CSV table of C-alpha atoms and ligand atoms in Angstrom, one decimal:
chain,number,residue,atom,x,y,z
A,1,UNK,CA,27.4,-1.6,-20.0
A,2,UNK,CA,27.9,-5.7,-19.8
A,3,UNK,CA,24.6,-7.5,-19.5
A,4,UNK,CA,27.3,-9.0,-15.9
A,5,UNK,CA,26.8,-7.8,-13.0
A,6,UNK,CA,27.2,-4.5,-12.1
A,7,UNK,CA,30.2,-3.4,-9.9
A,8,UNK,CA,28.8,-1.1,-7.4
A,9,UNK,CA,31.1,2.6,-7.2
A,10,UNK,CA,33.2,3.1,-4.4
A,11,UNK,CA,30.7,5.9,-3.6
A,12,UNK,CA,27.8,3.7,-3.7
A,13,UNK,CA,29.6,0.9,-1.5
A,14,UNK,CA,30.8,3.6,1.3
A,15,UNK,CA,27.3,4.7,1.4
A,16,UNK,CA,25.8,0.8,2.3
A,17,UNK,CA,29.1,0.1,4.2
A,18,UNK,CA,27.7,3.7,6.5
A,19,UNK,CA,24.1,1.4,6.4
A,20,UNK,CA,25.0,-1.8,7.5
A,21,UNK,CA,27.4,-0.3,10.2
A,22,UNK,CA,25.1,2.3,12.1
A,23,UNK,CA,21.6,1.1,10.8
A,24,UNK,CA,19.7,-1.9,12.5
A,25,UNK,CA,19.9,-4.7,10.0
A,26,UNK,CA,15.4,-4.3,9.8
A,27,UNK,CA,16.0,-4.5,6.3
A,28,UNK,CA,17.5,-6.1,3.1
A,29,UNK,CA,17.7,-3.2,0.4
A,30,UNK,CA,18.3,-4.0,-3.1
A,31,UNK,CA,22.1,-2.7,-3.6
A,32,UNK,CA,21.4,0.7,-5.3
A,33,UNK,CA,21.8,4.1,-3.5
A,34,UNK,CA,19.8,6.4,-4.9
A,35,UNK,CA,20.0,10.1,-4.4
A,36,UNK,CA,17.7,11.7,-6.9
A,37,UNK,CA,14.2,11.5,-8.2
A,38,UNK,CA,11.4,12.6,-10.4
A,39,UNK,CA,8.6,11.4,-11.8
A,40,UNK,CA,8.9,8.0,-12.9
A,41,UNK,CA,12.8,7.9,-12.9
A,42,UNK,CA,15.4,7.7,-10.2
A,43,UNK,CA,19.2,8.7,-10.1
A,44,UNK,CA,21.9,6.6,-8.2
A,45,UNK,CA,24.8,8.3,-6.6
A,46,UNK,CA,26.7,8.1,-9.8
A,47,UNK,CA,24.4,9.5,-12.1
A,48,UNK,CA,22.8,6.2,-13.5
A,49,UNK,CA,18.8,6.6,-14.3
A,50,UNK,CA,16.3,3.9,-13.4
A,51,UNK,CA,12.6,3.3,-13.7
A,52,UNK,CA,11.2,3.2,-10.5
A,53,UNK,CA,9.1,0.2,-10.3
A,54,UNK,CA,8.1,0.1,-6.7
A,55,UNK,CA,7.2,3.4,-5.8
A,56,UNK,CA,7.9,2.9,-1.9
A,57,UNK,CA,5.6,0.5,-2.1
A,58,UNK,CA,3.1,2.1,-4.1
A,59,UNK,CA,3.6,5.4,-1.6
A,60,UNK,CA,4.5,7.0,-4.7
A,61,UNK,CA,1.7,7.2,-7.1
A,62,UNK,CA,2.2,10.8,-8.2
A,63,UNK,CA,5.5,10.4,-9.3
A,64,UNK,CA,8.8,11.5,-7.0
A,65,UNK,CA,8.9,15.1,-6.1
A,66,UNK,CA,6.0,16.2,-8.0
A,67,UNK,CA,6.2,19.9,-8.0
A,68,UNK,CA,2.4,20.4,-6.9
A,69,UNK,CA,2.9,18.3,-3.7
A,70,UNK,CA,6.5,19.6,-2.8
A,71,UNK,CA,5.5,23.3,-3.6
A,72,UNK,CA,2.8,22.6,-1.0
A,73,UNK,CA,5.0,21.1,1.4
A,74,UNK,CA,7.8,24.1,1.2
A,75,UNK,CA,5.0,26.7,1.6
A,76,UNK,CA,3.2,25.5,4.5
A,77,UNK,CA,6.9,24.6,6.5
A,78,UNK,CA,8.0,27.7,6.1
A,79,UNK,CA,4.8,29.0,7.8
A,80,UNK,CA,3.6,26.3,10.4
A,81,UNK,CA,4.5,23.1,10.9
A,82,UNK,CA,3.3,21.8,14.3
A,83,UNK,CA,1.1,23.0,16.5
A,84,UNK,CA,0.2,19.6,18.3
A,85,UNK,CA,-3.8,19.0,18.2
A,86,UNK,CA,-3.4,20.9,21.8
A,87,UNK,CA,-4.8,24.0,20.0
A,88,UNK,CA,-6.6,24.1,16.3
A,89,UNK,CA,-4.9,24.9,13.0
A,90,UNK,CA,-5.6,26.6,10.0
A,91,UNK,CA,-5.0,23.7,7.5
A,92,UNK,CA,-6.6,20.8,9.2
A,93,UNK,CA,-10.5,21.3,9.4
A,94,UNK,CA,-9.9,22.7,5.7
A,95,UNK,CA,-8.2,19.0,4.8
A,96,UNK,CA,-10.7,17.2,7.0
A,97,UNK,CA,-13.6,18.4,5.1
A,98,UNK,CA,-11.8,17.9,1.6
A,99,UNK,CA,-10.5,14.5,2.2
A,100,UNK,CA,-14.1,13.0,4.2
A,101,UNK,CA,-15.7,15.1,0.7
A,102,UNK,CA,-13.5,13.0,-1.5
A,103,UNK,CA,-14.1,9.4,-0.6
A,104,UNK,CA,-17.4,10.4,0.9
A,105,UNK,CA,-17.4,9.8,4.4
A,106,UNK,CA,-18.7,11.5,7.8
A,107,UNK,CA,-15.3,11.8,9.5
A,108,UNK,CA,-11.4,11.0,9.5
A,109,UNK,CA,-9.5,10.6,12.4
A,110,UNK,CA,-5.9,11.9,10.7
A,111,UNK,CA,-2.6,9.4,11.7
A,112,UNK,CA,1.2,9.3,10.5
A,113,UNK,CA,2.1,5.7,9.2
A,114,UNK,CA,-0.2,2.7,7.8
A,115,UNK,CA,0.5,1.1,10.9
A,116,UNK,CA,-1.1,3.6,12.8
A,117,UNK,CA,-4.0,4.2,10.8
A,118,UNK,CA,-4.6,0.2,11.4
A,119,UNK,CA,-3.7,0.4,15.1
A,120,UNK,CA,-6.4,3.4,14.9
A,121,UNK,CA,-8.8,1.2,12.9
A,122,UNK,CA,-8.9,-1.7,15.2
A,123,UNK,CA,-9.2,0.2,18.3
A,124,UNK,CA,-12.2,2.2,16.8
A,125,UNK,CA,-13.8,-1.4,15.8
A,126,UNK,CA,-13.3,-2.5,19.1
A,127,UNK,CA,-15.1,0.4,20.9
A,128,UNK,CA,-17.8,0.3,18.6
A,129,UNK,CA,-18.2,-3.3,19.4
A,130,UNK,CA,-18.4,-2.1,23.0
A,131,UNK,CA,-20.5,1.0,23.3
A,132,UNK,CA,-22.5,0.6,19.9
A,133,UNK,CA,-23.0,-2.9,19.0
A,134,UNK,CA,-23.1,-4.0,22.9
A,135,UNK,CA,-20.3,-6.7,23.2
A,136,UNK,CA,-19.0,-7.3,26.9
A,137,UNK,CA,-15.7,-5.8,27.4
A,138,UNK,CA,-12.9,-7.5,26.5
A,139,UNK,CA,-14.8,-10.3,24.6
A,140,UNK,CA,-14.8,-8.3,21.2
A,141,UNK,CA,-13.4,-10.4,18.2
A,142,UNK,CA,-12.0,-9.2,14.9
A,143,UNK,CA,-11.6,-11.6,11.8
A,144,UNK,CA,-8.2,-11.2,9.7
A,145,UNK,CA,-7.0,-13.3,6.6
A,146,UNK,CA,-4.2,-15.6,6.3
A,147,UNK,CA,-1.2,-14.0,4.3
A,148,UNK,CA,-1.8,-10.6,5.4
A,149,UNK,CA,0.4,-7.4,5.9
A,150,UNK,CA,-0.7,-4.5,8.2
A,151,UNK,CA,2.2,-3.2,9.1
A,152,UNK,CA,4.9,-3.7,12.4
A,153,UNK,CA,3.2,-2.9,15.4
A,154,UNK,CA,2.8,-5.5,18.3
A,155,UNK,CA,-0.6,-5.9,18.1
A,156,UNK,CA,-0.6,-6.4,13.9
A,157,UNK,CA,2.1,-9.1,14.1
A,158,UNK,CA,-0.1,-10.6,16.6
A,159,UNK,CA,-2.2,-11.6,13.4
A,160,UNK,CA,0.0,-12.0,11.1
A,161,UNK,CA,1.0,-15.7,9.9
A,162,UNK,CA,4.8,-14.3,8.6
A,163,UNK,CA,7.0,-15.9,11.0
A,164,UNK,CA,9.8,-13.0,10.4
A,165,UNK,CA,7.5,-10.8,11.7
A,166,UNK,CA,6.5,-12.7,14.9
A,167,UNK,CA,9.0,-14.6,16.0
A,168,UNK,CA,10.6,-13.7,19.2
A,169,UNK,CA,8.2,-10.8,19.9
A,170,UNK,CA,5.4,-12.5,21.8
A,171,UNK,CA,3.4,-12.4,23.9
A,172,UNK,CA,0.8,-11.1,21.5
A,173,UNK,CA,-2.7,-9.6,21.6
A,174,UNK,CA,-5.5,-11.4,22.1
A,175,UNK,CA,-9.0,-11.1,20.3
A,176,UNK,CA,-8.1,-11.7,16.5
A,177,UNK,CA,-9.6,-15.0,14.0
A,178,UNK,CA,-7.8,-15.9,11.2
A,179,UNK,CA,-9.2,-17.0,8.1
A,180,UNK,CA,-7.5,-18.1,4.6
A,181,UNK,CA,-8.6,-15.1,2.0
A,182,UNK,CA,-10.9,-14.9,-0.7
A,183,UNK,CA,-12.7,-17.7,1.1
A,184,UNK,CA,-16.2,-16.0,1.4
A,185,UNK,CA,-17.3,-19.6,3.0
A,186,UNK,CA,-14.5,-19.1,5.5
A,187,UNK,CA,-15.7,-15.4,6.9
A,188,UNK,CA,-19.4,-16.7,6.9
A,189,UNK,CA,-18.7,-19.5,8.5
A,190,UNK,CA,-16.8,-17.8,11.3
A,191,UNK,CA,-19.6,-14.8,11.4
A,192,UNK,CA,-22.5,-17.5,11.7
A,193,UNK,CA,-20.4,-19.5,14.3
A,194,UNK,CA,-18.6,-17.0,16.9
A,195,UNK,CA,-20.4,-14.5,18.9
A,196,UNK,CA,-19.0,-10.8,19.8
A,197,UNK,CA,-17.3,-10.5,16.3
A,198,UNK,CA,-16.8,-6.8,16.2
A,199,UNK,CA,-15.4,-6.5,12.4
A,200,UNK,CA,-13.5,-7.9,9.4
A,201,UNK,CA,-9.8,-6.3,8.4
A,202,UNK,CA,-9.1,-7.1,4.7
A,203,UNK,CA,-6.8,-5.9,2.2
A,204,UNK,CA,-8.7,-5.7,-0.9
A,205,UNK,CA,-5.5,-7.3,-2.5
A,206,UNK,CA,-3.1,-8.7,-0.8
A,207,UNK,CA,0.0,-6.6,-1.9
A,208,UNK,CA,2.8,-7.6,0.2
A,209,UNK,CA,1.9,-11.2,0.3
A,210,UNK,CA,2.7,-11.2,-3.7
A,211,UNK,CA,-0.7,-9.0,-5.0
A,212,UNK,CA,-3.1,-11.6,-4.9
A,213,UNK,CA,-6.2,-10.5,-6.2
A,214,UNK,CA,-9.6,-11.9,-4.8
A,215,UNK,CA,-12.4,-13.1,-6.9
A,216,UNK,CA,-14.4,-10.2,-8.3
A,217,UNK,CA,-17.4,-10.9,-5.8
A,218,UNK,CA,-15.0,-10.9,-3.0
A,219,UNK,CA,-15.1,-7.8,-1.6
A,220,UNK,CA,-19.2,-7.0,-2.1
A,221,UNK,CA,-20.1,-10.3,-0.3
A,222,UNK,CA,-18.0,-9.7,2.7
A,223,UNK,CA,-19.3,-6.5,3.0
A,224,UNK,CA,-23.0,-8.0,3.0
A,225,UNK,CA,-21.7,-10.8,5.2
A,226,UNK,CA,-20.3,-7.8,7.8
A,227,UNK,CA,-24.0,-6.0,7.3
A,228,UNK,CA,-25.7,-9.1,8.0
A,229,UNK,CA,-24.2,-9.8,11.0
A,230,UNK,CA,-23.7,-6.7,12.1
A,231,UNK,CA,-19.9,-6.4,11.9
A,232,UNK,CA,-17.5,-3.7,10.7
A,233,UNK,CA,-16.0,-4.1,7.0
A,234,UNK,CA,-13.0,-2.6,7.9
A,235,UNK,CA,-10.4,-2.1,4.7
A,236,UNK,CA,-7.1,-1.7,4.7
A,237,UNK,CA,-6.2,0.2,1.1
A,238,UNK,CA,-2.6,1.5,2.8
A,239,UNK,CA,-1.4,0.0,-0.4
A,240,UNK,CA,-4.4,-0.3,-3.2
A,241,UNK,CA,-5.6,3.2,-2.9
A,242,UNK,CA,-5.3,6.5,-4.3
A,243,UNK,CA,-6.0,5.3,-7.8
A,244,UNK,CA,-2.9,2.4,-7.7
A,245,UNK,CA,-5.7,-0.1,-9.3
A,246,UNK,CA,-7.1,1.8,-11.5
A,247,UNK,CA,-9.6,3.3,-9.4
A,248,UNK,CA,-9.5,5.7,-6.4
A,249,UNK,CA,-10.1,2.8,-4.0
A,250,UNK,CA,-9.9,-0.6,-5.1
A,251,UNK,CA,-12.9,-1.4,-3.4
A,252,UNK,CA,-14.5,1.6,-5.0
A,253,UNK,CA,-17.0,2.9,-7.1
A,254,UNK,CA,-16.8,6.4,-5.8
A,255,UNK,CA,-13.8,7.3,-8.1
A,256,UNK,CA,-14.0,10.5,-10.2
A,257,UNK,CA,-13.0,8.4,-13.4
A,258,UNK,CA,-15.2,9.1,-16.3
A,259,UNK,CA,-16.5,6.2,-17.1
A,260,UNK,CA,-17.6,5.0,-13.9
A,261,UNK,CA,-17.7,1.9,-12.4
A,262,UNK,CA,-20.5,0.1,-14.0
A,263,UNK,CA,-19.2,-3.1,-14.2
A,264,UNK,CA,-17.9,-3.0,-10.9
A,265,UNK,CA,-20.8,-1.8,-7.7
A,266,UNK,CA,-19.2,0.2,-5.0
A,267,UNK,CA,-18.2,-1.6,-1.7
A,268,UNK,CA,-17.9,1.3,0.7
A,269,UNK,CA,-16.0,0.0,3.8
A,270,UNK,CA,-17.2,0.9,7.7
A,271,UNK,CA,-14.1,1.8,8.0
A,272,UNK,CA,-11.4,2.7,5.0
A,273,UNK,CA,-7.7,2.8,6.4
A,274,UNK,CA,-5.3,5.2,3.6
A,275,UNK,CA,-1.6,5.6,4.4
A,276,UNK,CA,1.6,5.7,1.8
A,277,UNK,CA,0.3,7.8,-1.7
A,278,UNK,CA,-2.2,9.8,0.5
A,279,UNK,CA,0.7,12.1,0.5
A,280,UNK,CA,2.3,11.3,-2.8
A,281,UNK,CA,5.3,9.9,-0.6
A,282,UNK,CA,6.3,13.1,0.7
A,283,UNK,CA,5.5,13.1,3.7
A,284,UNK,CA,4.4,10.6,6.6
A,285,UNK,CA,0.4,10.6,6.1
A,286,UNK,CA,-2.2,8.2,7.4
A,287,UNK,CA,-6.0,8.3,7.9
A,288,UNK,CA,-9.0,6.4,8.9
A,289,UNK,CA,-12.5,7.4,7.5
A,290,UNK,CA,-15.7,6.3,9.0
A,291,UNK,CA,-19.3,7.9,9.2
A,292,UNK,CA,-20.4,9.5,12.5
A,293,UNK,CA,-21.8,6.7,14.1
A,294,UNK,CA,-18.8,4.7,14.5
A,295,UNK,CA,-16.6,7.6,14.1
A,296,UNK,CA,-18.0,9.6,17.7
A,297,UNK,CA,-17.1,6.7,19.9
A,298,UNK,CA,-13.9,8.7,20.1
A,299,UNK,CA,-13.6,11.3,22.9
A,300,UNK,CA,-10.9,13.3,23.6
A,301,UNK,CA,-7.9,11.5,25.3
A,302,UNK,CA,-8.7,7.9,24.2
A,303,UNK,CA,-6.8,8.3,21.3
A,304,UNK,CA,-4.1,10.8,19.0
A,305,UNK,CA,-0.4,12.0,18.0
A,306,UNK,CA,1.7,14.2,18.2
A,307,UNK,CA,2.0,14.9,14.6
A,308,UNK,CA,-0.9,13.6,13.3
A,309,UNK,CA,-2.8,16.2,11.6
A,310,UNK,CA,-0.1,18.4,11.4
A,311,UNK,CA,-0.4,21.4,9.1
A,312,UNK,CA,2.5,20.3,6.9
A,313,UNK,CA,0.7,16.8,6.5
A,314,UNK,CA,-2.8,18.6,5.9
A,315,UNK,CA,-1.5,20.7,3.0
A,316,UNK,CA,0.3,17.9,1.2
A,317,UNK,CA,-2.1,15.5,1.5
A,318,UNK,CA,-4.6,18.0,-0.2
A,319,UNK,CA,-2.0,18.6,-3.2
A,320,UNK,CA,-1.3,14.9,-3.3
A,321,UNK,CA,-5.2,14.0,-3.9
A,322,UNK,CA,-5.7,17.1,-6.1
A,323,UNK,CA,-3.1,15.4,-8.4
A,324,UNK,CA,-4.4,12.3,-8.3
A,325,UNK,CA,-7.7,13.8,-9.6
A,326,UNK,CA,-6.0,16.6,-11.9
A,327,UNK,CA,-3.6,13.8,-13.8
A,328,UNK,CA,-6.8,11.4,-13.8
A,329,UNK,CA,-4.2,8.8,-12.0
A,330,UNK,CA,-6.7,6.2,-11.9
A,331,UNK,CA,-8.0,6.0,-15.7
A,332,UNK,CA,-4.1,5.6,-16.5
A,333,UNK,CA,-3.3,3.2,-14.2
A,334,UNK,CA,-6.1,1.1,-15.4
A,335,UNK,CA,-5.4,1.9,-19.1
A,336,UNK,CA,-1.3,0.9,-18.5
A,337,UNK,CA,-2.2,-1.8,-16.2
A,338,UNK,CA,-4.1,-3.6,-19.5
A,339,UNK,CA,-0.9,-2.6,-21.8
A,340,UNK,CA,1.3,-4.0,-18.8
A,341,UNK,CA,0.0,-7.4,-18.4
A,342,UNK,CA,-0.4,-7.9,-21.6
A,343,UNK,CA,3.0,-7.3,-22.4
A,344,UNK,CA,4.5,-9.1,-19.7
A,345,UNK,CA,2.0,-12.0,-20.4
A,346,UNK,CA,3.6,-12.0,-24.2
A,347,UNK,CA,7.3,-12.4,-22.6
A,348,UNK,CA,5.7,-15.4,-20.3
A,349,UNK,CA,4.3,-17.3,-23.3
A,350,UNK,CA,8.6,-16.6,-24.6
A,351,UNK,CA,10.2,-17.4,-21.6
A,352,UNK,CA,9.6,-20.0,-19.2
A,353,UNK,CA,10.5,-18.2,-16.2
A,354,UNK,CA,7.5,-16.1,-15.5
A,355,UNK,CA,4.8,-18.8,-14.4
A,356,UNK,CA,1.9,-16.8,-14.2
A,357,UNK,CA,1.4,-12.5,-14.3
A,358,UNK,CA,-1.0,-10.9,-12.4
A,359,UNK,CA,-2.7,-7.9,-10.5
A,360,UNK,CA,-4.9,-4.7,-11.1
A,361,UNK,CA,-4.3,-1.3,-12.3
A,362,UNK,CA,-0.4,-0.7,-12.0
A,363,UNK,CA,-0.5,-3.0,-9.1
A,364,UNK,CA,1.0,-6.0,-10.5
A,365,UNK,CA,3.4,-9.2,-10.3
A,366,UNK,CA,5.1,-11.8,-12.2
A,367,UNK,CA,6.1,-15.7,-10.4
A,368,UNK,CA,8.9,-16.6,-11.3
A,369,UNK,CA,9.7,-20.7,-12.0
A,370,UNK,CA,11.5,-20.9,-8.6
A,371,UNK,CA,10.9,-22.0,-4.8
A,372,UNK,CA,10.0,-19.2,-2.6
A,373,UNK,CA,13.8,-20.3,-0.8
A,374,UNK,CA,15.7,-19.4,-4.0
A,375,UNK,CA,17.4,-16.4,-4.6
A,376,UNK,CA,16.6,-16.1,-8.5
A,377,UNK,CA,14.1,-13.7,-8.0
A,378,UNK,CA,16.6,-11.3,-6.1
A,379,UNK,CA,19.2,-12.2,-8.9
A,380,UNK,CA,17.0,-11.1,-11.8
A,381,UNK,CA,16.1,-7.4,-10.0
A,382,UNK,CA,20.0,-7.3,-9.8
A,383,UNK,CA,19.5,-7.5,-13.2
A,384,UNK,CA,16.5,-5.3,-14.2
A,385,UNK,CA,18.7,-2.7,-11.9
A,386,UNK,CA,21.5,-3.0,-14.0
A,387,UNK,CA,19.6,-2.5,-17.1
A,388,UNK,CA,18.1,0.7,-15.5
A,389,UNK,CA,14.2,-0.9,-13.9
A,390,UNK,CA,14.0,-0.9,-9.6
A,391,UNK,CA,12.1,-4.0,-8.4
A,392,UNK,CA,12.1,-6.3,-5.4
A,393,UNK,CA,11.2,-9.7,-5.1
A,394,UNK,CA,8.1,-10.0,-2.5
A,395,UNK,CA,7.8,-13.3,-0.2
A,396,UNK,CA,10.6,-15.1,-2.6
A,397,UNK,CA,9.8,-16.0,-5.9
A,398,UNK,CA,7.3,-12.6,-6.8
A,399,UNK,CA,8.6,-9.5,-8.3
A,400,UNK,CA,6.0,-6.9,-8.0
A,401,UNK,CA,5.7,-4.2,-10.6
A,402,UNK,CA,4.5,-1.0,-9.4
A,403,UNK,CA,5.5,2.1,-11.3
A,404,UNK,CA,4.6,5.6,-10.6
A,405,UNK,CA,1.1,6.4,-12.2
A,406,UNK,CA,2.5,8.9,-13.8
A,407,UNK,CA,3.7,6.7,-16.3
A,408,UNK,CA,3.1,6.8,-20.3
A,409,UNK,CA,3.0,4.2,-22.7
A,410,UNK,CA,6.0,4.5,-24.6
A,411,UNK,CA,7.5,4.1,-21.1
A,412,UNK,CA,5.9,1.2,-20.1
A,413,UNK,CA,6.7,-0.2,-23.6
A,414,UNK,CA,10.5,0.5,-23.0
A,415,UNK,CA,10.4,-1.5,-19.7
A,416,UNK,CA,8.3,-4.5,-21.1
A,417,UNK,CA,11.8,-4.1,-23.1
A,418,UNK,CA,14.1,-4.1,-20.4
A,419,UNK,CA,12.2,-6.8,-18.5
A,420,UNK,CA,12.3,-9.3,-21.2
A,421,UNK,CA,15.8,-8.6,-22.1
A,422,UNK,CA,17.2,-8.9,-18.6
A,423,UNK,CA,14.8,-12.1,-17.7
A,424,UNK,CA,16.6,-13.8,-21.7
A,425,UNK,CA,20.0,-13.5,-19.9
A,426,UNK,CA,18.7,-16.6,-16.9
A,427,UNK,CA,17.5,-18.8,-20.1
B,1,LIG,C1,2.6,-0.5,3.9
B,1,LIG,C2,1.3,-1.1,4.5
B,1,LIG,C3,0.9,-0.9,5.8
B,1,LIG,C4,1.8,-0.2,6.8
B,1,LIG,O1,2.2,1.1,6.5
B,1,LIG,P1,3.5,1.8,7.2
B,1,LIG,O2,3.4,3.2,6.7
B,1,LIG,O3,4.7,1.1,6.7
B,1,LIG,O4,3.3,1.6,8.6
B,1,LIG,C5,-0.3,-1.3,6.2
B,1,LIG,N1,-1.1,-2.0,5.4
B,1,LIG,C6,-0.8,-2.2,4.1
B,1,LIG,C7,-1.7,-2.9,3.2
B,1,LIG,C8,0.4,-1.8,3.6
B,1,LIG,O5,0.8,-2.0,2.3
């Protein structure tokens, strides 16, 4: 293949020609259909092989189609799919207990998307606020940082600073204080100041707004902060759990790594909201987990869905966290994460272009020497693609690197190849 650009198959075009005509224009895909996957790799429509290094967004830890997690899946739809929560079901009080057993909470309230496991999460804060803590209706108050991604909904783009997301889709709900992030002065300032604060929403990294990782005391004095004042720690690990940072949560010490955590002390959230690898990317799957006492402030018919819960979604999400435990996910994530930045800091100290690399785990990014306006972040995953590696730039000039966990060495090694290879050809 030419290191120019690659010409897209007459296949390939027909296929995004079908997109742009009868999809809604929500999105701006990377110009690569893809029709096949497993593990770490994915196949195009003509055949070509890539390294997958997004993973839907880090939905697929496991690896694609992972045999454990789709052997579940085919098993339990071909027996029972959806009952509706109208009547019980055989899977789900058997995946409640093992899922509240494996990050060690009371309860979880089971969901579909990330957004609706937020949605969930901030309407449980609120009627905490109001039927535990004692705030006057209406008055409750939820703090949220600067830069961050929650998902779609109306009420998350209500806090959201992205004006993509926002604009045009106002009015927007009220009750929400914004604060920059990793700013522990910021959150206590705002706790000690405002009355009727119900909780704090934090991503323990901020994933989508180009994985910016907060000081290492972060997390653990928020959390005190929350106790202190009596507020709900409330995080969002959609994206940095299920091992993707090298530990089951990233704001964990409660993973089943051998080594523990001793340099790092658990911060157990009030509330912990899991979406995307909780199924292995299977399958839409979403939870909130909380102990009892926030947890029963939900009675039946202030809250649910349709398919959330569903059998098929209770026996994948099992197999998904079995693997995650089985393949020790976590220990190789943060093991390759190390081997990653190291290598990807040795092409930055080569080449110019990367200003800076960073991230946890296999949660990673490199900036690249650009404005967040210019398209040379999207030119060079045009080229990682043609050399065989699936990125995506991230709010303009970050490319975030996010392989399966799945991966091995030697593969990470070959991609640190293809990386610095395509990233020589914009010398
Ligand atoms: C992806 C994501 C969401 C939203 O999940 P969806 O399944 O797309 O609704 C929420 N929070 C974070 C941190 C995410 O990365």
């Amino acid at each position: 293949m030419t290191p120019t650009e690659q010409i897209l198959s007459s296949k390939s075009e027909a296929l995004i020609a079908k997109e742009n005509q009868y999809g809604a224009h929500n999105y701006h895909p990377l110009p690569v259909v893809l029709e096949r996957g497993e593990g770490v790799y994915v196949w195009d429509v003509d055949g070509k092989k890539y390294y997958d290094f997004l993973s839907a967004y880090s939905a697929v830890n496991q690896g694609h189609c992972h045999p454990k997690i789709i052997g579940a899946m085919v098993k339990q739809a071909q027996t029972l799919t959806l009952t509706s929560r109208a009547f019980y079901n055989d899977q789900l009080g058997v995946y409640e207990e093992y899922v509240t057993n494996y990050f060690g909470f009371d309860k979880v309230l089971p969901m579909n998307t990330g957004a609706e496991a937020v949605e969930t999460a901030l309407k449980l804060c609120r009627k905490w606020a109001y039927e535990v803590k004692g705030i006057p209706e209406n008055e409750a108050q939820i703090i949220v940082c600067e830069n961050n991604f929650h998902g779609r909904t109306t009420t998350i783009i209500s806090f959201s600073n992205d004006e993509s997301a926002r604009k045009s889709f106002g009015p927007f709900t009220a009750g929400f204080i914004k604060i920059p992030y990793d700013d522990i002065e910021a959150l206590s300032a705002v706790l000690k100041s405002t009355k009727n604060i119900a909780g704090f929403l934090v991503e323990p990294i901020q994933g989508e707004a180009g994985v910016y990782v907060p000081a290492d005391d972060y997390l653990a004095k928020a959390k005190a902060l929350c106790a202190e004042h009596n507020a709900l720690f409330i995080a969002d690990e959609v994206q940095t759990g299920i091992a993707r940072t090298g530990r089951l949560l990233a704001t964990c010490g409660n993973c089943s790594c051998e080594k523990g955590c001793e340099n790092k002390p658990e911060v157990k959230p009030d509330i912990l909201i899991l979406g995307k690898a909780i199924s292995g990317g299977v399958y839409p799957v979403s939870a909130v987990l909380a102990n009892n006492e926030i947890m029963n402030v939900i009675k039946p018919g202030q809250h649910g869905s349709t398919f959330g819960g569903n059998p098929v979604a209770a026996a994948v999400a099992i197999a998904a966290l079995e693997v995650v435990k089985d393949e020790n996910l976590a220990q190789n994530a943060e093991r390759l994460g190390v081997i990653l930045r190291k290598g990807l800091n040795d092409i930055a100290s080569r080449n110019p272009l990367i200003t800076l690399v960073r991230g946890k785990g296999l949660l990673n990014a490199i900036v690249i020497n650009c404005g967040e306006d210019s398209d040379l972040a999207w030119d060079i995953c045009l080229k990682f693609r043609d050399y065989g590696l699936l990125a995506k730039p991230t709010h303009g000039n970050k490319i975030r690197l996010a392989p399966p966990l799945v991966i091995t060495e030697t593969q990470i090694q070959e991609c640190l190849g293809i990386i610095e290879k395509a990233l020589s050809e914009f010398e």
